CSV table of C-alpha atoms and ligand atoms in Angstrom, one decimal:
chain,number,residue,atom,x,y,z
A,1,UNK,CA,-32.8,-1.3,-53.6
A,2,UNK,CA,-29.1,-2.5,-54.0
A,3,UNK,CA,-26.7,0.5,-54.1
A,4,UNK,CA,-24.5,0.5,-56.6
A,5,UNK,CA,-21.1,-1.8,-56.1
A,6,UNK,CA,-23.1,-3.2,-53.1
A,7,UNK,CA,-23.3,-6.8,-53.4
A,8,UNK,CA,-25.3,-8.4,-50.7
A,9,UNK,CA,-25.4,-12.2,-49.1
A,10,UNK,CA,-27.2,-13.5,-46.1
A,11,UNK,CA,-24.2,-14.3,-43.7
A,12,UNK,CA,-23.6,-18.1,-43.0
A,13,UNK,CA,-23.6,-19.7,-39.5
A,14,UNK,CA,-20.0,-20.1,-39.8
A,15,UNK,CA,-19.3,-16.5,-40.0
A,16,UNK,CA,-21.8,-15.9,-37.3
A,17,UNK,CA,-20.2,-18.1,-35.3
A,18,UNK,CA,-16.9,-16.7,-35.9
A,19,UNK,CA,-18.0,-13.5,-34.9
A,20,UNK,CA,-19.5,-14.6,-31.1
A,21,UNK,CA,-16.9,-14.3,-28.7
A,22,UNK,CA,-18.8,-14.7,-25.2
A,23,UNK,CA,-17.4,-13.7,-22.0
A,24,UNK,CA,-15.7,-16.9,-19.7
A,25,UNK,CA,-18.6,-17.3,-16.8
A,26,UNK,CA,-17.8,-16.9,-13.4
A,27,UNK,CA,-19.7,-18.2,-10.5
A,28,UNK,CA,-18.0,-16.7,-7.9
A,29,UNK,CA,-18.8,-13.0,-7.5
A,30,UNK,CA,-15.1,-12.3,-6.2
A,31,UNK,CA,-14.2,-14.1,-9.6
A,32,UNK,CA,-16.4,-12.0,-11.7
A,33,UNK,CA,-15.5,-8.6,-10.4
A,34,UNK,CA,-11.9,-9.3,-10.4
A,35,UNK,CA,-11.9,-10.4,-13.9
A,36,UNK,CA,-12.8,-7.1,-14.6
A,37,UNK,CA,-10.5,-5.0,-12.9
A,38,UNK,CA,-7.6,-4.1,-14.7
A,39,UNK,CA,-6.2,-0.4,-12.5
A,40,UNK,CA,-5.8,0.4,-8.7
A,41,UNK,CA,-9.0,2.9,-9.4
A,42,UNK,CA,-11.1,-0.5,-10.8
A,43,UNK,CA,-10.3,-2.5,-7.3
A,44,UNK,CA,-11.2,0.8,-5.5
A,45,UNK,CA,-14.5,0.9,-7.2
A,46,UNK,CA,-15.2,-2.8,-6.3
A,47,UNK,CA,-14.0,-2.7,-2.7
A,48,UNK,CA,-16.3,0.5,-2.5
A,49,UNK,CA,-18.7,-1.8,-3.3
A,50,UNK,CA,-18.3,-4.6,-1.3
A,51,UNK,CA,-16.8,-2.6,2.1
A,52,UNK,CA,-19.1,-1.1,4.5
A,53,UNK,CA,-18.4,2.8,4.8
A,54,UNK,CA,-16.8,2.7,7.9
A,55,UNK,CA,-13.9,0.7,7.2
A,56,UNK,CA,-14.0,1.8,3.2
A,57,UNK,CA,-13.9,5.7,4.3
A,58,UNK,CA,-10.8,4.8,7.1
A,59,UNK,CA,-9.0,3.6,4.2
A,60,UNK,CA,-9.5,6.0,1.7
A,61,UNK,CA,-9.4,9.3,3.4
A,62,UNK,CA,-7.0,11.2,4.9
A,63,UNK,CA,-6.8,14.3,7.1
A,64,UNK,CA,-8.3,17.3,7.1
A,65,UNK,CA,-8.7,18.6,3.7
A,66,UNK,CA,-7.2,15.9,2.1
A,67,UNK,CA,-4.7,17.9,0.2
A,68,UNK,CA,-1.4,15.9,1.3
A,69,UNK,CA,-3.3,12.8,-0.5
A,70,UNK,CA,-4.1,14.7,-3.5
A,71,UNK,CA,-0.9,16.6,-4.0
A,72,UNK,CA,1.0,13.7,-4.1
A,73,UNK,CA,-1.4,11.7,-6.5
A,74,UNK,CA,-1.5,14.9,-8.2
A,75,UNK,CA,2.6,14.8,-8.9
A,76,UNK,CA,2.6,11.4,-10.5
A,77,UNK,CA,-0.3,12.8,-12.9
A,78,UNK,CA,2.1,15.6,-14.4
A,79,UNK,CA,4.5,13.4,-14.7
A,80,UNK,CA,6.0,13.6,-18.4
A,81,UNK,CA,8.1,10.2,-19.4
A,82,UNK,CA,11.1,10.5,-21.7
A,83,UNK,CA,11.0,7.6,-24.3
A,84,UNK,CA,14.2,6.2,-26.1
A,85,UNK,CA,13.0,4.4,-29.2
A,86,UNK,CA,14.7,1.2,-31.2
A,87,UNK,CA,16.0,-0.8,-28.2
A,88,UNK,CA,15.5,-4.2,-27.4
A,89,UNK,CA,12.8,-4.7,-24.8
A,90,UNK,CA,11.7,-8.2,-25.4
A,91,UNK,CA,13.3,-8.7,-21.6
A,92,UNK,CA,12.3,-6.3,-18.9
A,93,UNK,CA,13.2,-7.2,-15.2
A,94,UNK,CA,12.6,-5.4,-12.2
A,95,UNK,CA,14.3,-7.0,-9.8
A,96,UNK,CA,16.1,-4.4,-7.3
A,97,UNK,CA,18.4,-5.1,-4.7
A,98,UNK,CA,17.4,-3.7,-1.5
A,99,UNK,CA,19.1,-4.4,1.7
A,100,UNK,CA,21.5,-6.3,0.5
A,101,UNK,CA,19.1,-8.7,-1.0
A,102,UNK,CA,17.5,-9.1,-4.5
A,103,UNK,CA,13.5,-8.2,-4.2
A,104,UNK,CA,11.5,-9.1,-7.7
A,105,UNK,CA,9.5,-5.7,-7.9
A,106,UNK,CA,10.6,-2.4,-6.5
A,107,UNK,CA,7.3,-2.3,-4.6
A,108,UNK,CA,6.3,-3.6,-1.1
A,109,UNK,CA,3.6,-3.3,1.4
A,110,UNK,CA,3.4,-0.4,3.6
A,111,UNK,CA,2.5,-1.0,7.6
A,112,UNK,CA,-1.3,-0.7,8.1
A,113,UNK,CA,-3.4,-0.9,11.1
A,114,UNK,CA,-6.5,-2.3,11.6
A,115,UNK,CA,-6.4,-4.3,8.5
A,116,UNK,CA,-8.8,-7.4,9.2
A,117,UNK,CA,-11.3,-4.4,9.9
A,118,UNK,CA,-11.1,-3.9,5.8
A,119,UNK,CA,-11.6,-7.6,5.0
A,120,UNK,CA,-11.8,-10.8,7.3
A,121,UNK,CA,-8.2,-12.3,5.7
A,122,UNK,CA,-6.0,-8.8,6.7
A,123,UNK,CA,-3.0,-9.4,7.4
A,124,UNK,CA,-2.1,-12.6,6.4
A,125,UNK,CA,-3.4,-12.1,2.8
A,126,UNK,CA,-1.0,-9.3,2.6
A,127,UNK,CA,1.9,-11.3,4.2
A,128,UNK,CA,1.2,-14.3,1.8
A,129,UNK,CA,0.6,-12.2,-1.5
A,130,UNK,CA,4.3,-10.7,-0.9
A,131,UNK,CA,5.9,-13.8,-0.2
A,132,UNK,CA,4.5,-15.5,-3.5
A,133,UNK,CA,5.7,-12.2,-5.3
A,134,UNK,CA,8.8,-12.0,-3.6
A,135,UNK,CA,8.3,-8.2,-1.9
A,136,UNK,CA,8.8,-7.4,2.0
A,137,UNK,CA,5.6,-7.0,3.8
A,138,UNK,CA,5.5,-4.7,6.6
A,139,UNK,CA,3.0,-5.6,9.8
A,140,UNK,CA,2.3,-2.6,11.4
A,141,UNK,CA,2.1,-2.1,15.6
A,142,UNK,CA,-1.9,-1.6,14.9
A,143,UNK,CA,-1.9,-4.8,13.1
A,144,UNK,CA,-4.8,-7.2,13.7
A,145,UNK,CA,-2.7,-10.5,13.6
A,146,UNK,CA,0.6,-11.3,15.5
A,147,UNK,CA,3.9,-11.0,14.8
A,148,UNK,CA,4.1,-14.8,15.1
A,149,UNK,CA,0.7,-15.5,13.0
A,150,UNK,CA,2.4,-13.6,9.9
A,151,UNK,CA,5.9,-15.3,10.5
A,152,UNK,CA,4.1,-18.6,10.2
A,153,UNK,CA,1.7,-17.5,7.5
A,154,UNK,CA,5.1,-16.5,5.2
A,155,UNK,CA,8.0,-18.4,6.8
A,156,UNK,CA,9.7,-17.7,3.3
A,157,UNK,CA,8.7,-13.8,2.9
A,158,UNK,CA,10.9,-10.6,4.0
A,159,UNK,CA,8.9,-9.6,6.8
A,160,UNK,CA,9.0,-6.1,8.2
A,161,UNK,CA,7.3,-5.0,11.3
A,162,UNK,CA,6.9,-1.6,11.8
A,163,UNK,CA,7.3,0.3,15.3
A,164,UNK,CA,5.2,2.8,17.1
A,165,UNK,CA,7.0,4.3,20.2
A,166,UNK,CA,4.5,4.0,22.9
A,167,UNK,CA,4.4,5.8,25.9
A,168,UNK,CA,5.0,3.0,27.6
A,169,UNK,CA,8.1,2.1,26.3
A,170,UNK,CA,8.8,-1.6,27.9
A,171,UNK,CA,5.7,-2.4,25.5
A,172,UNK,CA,7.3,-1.7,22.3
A,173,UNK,CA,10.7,-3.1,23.2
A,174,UNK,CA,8.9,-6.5,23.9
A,175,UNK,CA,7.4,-6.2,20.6
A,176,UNK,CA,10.8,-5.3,19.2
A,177,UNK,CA,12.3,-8.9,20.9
A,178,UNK,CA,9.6,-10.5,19.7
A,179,UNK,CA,10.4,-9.9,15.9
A,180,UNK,CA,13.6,-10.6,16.3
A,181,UNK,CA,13.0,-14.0,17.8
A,182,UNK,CA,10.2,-14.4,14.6
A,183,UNK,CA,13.1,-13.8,12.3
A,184,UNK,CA,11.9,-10.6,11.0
A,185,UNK,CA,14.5,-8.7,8.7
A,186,UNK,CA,14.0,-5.5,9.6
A,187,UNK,CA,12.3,-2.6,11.6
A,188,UNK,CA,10.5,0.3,10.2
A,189,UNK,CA,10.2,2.8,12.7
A,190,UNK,CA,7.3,5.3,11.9
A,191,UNK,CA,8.4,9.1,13.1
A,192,UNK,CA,5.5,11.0,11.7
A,193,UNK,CA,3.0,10.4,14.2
A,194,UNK,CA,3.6,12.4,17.9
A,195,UNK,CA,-0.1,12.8,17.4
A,196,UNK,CA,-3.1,11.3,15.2
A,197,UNK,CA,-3.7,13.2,12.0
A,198,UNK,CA,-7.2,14.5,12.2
A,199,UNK,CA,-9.0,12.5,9.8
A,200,UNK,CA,-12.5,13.9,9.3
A,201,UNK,CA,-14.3,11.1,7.9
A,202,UNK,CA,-13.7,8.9,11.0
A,203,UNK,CA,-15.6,11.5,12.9
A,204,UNK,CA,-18.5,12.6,10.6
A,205,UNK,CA,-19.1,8.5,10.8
A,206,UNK,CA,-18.2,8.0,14.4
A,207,UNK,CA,-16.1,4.8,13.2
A,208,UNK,CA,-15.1,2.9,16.1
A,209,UNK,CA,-12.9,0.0,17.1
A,210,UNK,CA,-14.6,-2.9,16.2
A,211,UNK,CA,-17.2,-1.1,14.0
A,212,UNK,CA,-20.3,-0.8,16.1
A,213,UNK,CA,-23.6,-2.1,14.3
A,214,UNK,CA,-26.0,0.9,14.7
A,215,UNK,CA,-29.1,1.7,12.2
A,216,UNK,CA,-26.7,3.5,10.4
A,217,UNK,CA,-24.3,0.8,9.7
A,218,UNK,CA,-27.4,-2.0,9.5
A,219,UNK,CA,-28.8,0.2,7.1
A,220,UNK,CA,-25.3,0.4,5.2
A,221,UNK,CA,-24.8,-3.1,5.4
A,222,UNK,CA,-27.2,-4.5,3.7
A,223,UNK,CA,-25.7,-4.5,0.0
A,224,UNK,CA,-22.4,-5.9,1.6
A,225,UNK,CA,-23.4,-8.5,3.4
A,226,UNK,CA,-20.5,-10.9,3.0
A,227,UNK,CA,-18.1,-8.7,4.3
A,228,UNK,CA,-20.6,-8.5,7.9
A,229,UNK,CA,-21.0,-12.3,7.3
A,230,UNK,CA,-17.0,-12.9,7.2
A,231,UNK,CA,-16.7,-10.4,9.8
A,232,UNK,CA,-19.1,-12.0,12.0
A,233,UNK,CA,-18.2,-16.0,11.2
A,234,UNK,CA,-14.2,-15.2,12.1
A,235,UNK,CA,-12.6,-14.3,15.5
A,236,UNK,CA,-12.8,-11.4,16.8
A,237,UNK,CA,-11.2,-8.3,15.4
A,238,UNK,CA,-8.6,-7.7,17.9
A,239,UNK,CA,-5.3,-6.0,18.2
A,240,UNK,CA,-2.7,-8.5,18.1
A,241,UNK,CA,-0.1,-6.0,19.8
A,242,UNK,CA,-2.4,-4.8,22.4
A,243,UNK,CA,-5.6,-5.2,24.8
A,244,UNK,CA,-9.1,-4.3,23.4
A,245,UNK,CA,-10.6,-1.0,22.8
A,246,UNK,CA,-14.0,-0.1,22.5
A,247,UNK,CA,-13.2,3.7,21.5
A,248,UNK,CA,-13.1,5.9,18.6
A,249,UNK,CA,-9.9,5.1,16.5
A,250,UNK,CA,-8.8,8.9,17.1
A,251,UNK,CA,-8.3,8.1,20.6
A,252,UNK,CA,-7.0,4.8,20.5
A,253,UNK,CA,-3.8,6.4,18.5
A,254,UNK,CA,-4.0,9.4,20.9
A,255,UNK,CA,-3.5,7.4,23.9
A,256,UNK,CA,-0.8,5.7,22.8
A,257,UNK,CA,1.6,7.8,20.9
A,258,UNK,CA,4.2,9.3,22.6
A,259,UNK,CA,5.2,13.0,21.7
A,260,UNK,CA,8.2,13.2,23.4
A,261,UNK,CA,10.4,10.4,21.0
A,262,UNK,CA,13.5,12.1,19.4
A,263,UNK,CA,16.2,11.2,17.6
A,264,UNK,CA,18.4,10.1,20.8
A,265,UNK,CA,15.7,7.1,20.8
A,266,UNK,CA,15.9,6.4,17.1
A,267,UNK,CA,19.8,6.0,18.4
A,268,UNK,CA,18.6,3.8,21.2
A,269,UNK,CA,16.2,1.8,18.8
A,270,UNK,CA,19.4,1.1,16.7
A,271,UNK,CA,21.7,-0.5,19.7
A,272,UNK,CA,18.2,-3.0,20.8
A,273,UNK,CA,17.9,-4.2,16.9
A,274,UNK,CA,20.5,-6.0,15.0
A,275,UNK,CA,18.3,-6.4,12.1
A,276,UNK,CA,17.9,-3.8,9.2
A,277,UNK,CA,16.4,-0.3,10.4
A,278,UNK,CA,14.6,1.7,8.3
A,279,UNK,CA,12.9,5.1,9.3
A,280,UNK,CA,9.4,5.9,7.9
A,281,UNK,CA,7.9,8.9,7.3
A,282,UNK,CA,10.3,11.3,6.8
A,283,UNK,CA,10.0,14.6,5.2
A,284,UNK,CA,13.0,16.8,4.6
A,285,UNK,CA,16.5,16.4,3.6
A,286,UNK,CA,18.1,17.5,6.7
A,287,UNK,CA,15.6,15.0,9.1
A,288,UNK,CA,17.1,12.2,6.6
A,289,UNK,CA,20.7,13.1,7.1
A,290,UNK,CA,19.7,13.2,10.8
A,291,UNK,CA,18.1,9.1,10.4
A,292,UNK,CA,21.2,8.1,8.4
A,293,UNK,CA,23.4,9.6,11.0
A,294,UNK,CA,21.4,7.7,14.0
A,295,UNK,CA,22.5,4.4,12.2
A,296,UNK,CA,19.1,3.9,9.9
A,297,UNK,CA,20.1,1.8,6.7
A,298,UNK,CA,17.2,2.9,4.6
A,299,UNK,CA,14.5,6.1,5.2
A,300,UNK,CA,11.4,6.2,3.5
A,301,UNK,CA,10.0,9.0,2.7
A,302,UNK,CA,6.1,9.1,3.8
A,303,UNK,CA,3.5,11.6,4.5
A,304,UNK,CA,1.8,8.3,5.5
A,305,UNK,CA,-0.6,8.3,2.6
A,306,UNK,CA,-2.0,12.2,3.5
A,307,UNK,CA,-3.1,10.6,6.8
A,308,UNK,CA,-1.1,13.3,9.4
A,309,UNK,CA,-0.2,16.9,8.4
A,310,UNK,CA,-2.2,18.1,5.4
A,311,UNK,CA,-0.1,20.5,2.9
A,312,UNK,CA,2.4,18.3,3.7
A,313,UNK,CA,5.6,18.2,1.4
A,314,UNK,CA,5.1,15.5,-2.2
A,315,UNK,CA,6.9,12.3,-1.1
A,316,UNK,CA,7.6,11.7,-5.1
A,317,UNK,CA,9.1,15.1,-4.9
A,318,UNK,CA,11.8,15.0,-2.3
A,319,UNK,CA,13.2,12.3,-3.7
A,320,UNK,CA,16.3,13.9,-5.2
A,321,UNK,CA,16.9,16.3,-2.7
A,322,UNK,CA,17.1,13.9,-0.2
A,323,UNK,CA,19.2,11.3,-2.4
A,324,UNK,CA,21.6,14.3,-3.1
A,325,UNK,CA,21.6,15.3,0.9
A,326,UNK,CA,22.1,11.1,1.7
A,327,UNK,CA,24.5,10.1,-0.9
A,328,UNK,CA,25.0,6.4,-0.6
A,329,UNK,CA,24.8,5.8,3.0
A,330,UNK,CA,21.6,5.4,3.2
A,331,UNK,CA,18.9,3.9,1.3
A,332,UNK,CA,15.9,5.9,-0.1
A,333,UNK,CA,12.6,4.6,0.1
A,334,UNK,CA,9.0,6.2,-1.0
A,335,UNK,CA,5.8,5.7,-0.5
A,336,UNK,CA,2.3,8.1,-0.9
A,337,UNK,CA,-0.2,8.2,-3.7
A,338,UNK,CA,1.3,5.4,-5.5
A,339,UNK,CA,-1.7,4.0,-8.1
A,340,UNK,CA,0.0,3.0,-11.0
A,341,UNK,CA,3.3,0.9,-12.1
A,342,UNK,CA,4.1,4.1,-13.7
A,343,UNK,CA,4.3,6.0,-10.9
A,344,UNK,CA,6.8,3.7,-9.5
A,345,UNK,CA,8.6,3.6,-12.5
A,346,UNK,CA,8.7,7.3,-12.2
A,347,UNK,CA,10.0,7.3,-8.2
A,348,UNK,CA,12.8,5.2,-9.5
A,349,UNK,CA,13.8,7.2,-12.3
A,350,UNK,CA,14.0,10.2,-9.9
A,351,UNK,CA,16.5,8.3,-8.0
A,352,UNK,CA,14.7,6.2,-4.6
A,353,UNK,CA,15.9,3.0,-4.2
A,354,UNK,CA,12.2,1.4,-3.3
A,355,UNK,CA,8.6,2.4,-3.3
A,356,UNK,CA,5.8,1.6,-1.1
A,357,UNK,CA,2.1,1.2,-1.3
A,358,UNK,CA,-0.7,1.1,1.3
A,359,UNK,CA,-3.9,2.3,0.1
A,360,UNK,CA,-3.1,0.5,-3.6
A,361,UNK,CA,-2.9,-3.1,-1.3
A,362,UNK,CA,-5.8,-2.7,0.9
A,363,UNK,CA,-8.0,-1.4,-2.1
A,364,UNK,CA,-7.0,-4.9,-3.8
A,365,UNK,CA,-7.6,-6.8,0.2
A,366,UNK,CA,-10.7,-5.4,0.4
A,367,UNK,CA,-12.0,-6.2,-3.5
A,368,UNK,CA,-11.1,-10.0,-3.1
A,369,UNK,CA,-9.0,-11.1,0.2
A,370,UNK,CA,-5.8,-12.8,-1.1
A,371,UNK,CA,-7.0,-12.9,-4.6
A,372,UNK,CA,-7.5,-8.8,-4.6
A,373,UNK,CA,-4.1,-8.7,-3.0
A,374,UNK,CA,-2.9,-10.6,-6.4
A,375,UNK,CA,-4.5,-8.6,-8.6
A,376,UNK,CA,-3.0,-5.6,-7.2
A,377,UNK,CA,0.4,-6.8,-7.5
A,378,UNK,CA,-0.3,-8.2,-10.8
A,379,UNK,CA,-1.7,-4.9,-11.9
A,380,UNK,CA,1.2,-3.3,-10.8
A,381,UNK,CA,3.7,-5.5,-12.0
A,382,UNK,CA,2.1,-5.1,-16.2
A,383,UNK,CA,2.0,-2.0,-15.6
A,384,UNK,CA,5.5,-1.4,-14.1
A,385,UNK,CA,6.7,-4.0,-17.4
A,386,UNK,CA,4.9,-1.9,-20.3
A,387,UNK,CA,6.1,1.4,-18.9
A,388,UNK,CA,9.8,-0.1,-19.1
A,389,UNK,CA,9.1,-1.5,-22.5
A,390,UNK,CA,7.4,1.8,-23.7
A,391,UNK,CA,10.5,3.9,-22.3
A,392,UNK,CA,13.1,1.8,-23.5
A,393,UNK,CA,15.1,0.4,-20.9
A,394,UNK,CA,15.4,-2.8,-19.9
A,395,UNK,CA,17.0,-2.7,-16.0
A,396,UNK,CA,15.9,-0.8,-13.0
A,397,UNK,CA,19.3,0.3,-13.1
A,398,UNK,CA,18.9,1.8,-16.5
A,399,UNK,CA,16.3,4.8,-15.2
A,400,UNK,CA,18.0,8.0,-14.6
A,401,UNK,CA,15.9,11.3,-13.6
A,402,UNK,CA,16.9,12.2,-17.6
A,403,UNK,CA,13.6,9.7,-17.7
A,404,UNK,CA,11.1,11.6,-16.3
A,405,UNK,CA,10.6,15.7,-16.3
A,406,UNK,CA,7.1,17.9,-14.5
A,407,UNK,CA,4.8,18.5,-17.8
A,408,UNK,CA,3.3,21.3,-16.0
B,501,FMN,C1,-5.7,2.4,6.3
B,501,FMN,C2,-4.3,2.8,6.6
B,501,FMN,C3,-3.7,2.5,7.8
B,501,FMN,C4,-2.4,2.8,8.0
B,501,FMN,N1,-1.7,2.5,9.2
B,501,FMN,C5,-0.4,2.7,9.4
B,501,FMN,C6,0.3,2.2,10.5
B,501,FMN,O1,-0.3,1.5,11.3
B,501,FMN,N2,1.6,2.5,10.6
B,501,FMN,C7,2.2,3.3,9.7
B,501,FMN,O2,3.4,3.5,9.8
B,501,FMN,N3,1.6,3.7,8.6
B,501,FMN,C8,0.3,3.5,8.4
B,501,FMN,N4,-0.3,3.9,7.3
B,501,FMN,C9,0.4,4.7,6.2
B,501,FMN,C10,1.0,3.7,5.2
B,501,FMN,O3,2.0,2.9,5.8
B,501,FMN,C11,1.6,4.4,4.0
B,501,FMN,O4,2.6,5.3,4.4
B,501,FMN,C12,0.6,5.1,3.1
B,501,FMN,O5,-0.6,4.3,3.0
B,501,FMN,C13,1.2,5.3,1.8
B,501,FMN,O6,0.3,6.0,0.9
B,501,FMN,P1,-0.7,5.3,-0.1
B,501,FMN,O7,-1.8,4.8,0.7
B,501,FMN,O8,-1.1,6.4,-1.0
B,501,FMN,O9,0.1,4.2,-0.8
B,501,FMN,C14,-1.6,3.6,7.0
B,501,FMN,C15,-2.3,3.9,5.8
B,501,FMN,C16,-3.6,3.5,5.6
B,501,FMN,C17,-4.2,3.8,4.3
């Protein structure tokens, strides 16, 4: 029975038809998942997916207890933004000039190793993705394509290639020569490692250098099978920087690493390169002081992603400290447990010049090649664009550390 000021009517195709709104169909799977992702966390979950554990787990984790990872995720979650209301936001750019040279986003791509061991394109999806977005991409000594492969892969992009002192130290200084003569702007010399972190998941699942195909890993595979059939169907996973290795990844980086590097060869590593030099993985004020003084033009401040001392210091909380310590000499630079354009939005406010992402990049690389390297970027970049809009400010240049205070 008809309730009271009910009236009803049988609805007409028209209205059905108004009501439908169907899903575009994709028929590629990379297509499909993609279209779906809209955070860092979604391309994680997909790359989970579609990664074998091995490689997933080497990217993911960090070392021992993971707490260096998680504290400096943790400090971007209590972040509290400042709003200003009623301004005109209808243009936000975020262009920064680093270097002495305009970049579109304040973002770039941190130096990983191994990368083509995450998904057959590596490196030169990263490389290529910057390029079109106009960010510097750093190749990392552990890469797994050559310094000349990514120079000819992004003749156009701000290449970076990032240094390891070796023990042997005629190795690294051909590597220096030969991004120089590849026309790479800068060198990002990596202090933090005198010795491999001890990251615990690369041991409980015995990854090795190419990943060995055991029952476990067959047994693993099978739900991600195109990343074993790309992996099998393109050259061999190799480093380009040195001679193969059929070890565990912990002692690859042991045997390599030289404990004995100090700030007398940071001085040293400034009179071989006339390019830009920027210092990574630095952790205090004092130690940045010390870079700028060696002749570094920028220092970013790393605890490589959580990936060597655990209960390391927050990255994101350094920052003005060490801008205070620096003044303008030097330009500051941070990267670690970067997942949202907010929290880059944030890092500026507190006063560093540039961020950095590595996990954030190889989540998208390993979701969808090139195209996962896009989304992350694009992700990033709507992200970065609301949370301007949202604050009120329309420049970079507008942020101040008034912007952003700890909620906790
Ligand atoms: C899988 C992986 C490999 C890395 N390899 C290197 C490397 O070869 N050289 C280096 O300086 N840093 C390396 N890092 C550290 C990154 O450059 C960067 O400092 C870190 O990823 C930033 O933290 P995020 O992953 O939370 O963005 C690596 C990080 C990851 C996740």
């Amino acid at each position: 029975m008809a309730k009271p000021g009910l009236k009803r009517r049988f609805p007409s195709p028209k209205d059905l038809a108004q009501l439908m709104r169907f899903r575009k169909v994709h028929f590629r799977r990379t297509d499909r998942l993609l279209s779906r992702a809209f955070t860092i966390e979604d391309l994680r979950s997909i790359a989970k997916k579609r990664t074998p554990k091995g490689p997933f787990d080497y990217t993911d984790g960090g070392a021992d207890k993971e707490l260096s990872m998680l504290r400096a995720r943790q400090s971007f979650e209590s972040v509290q933004f400042i709003p200003s209301v009623l301004k005109d936001v209808s243009e936000v750019s975020l262009s920064q000039k680093i270097l002495g040279r305009e970049t579109k986003l304040p973002v770039g791509i941190s130096p990983t190793g191994f990368t083509r061991m995450m998904h057959s394109e590596g490196e030169i999806a990263g490389a290529m993705a910057a390029e079109a977005f106009g960010i510097p991409f750093t190749l990392s000594t552990m890469g797994t394509r050559s310094i000349e492969e990514v120079a000819q892969a992004a003749p156009n992009g701000r290449n970076w290639f990032q240094l390891y002192m070796w023990k042997e130290r005629d190795r690294s200084m051909a590597l220096v020569e030969r991004a120089a003569k590849a026309g790479f702007e800068a060198l990002v010399m990596t202090v933090d490692v005198p010795v491999a972190g001890d990251r615990l998941r690369d041991k409980y699942n015995g990854l090795t250098i190419p990943p060995a195909l055991s029952l476990r890993t067959l047994t693993n595979a099978a739900p991600r099978i195109g990343w074993w059939w790309n992996f099998l169907t393109t050259d061999p996973l190799r480093f380009a920087s040195l001679d193969s290795w059929n070890g565990t990844v912990a002692e690859l980086l042991d045997s390599m690493f030289d404990p004995t590097v100090t700030f007398d060869d940071l001085k040293w590593i400034r009179k071989q390169w006339s390019g830009k030099l920027i210092v990574k993985g630095v952790q205090n004020s004092l130690d940045a002081l010390s870079a700028t003084r060696a002749g570094a033009d920028a220092v970013i401040l790393s605890n490589h992603g959580g990936r060597q001392i655990d209960k390391a210091p927050v990255p994101f909380k350094l920052v003005p400290e060490v801008v205070k310590k620096v003044g303008r000499d030097v330009e500051v630079y941070m990267d670690s447990g970067i997942m949202h354009g907010a929290d880059i939005v944030a890092a500026i406010a507190s006063g560093a010049k540039f961020t950095m992402v590595g996990r954030a990049y190889l989540y998208g690389l390993m979701a969808g090649g090139r195209q996962g390297v896009d989304a992350t970027f694009n992700i990033l970049t709507q992200q970065m664009t609301r949370t301007m809009k949202l604050l009120g400010v329309r420049e970079l240049s507008e942020l101040t550390p008034s912007h952003v205070v700890d909620y906790r």
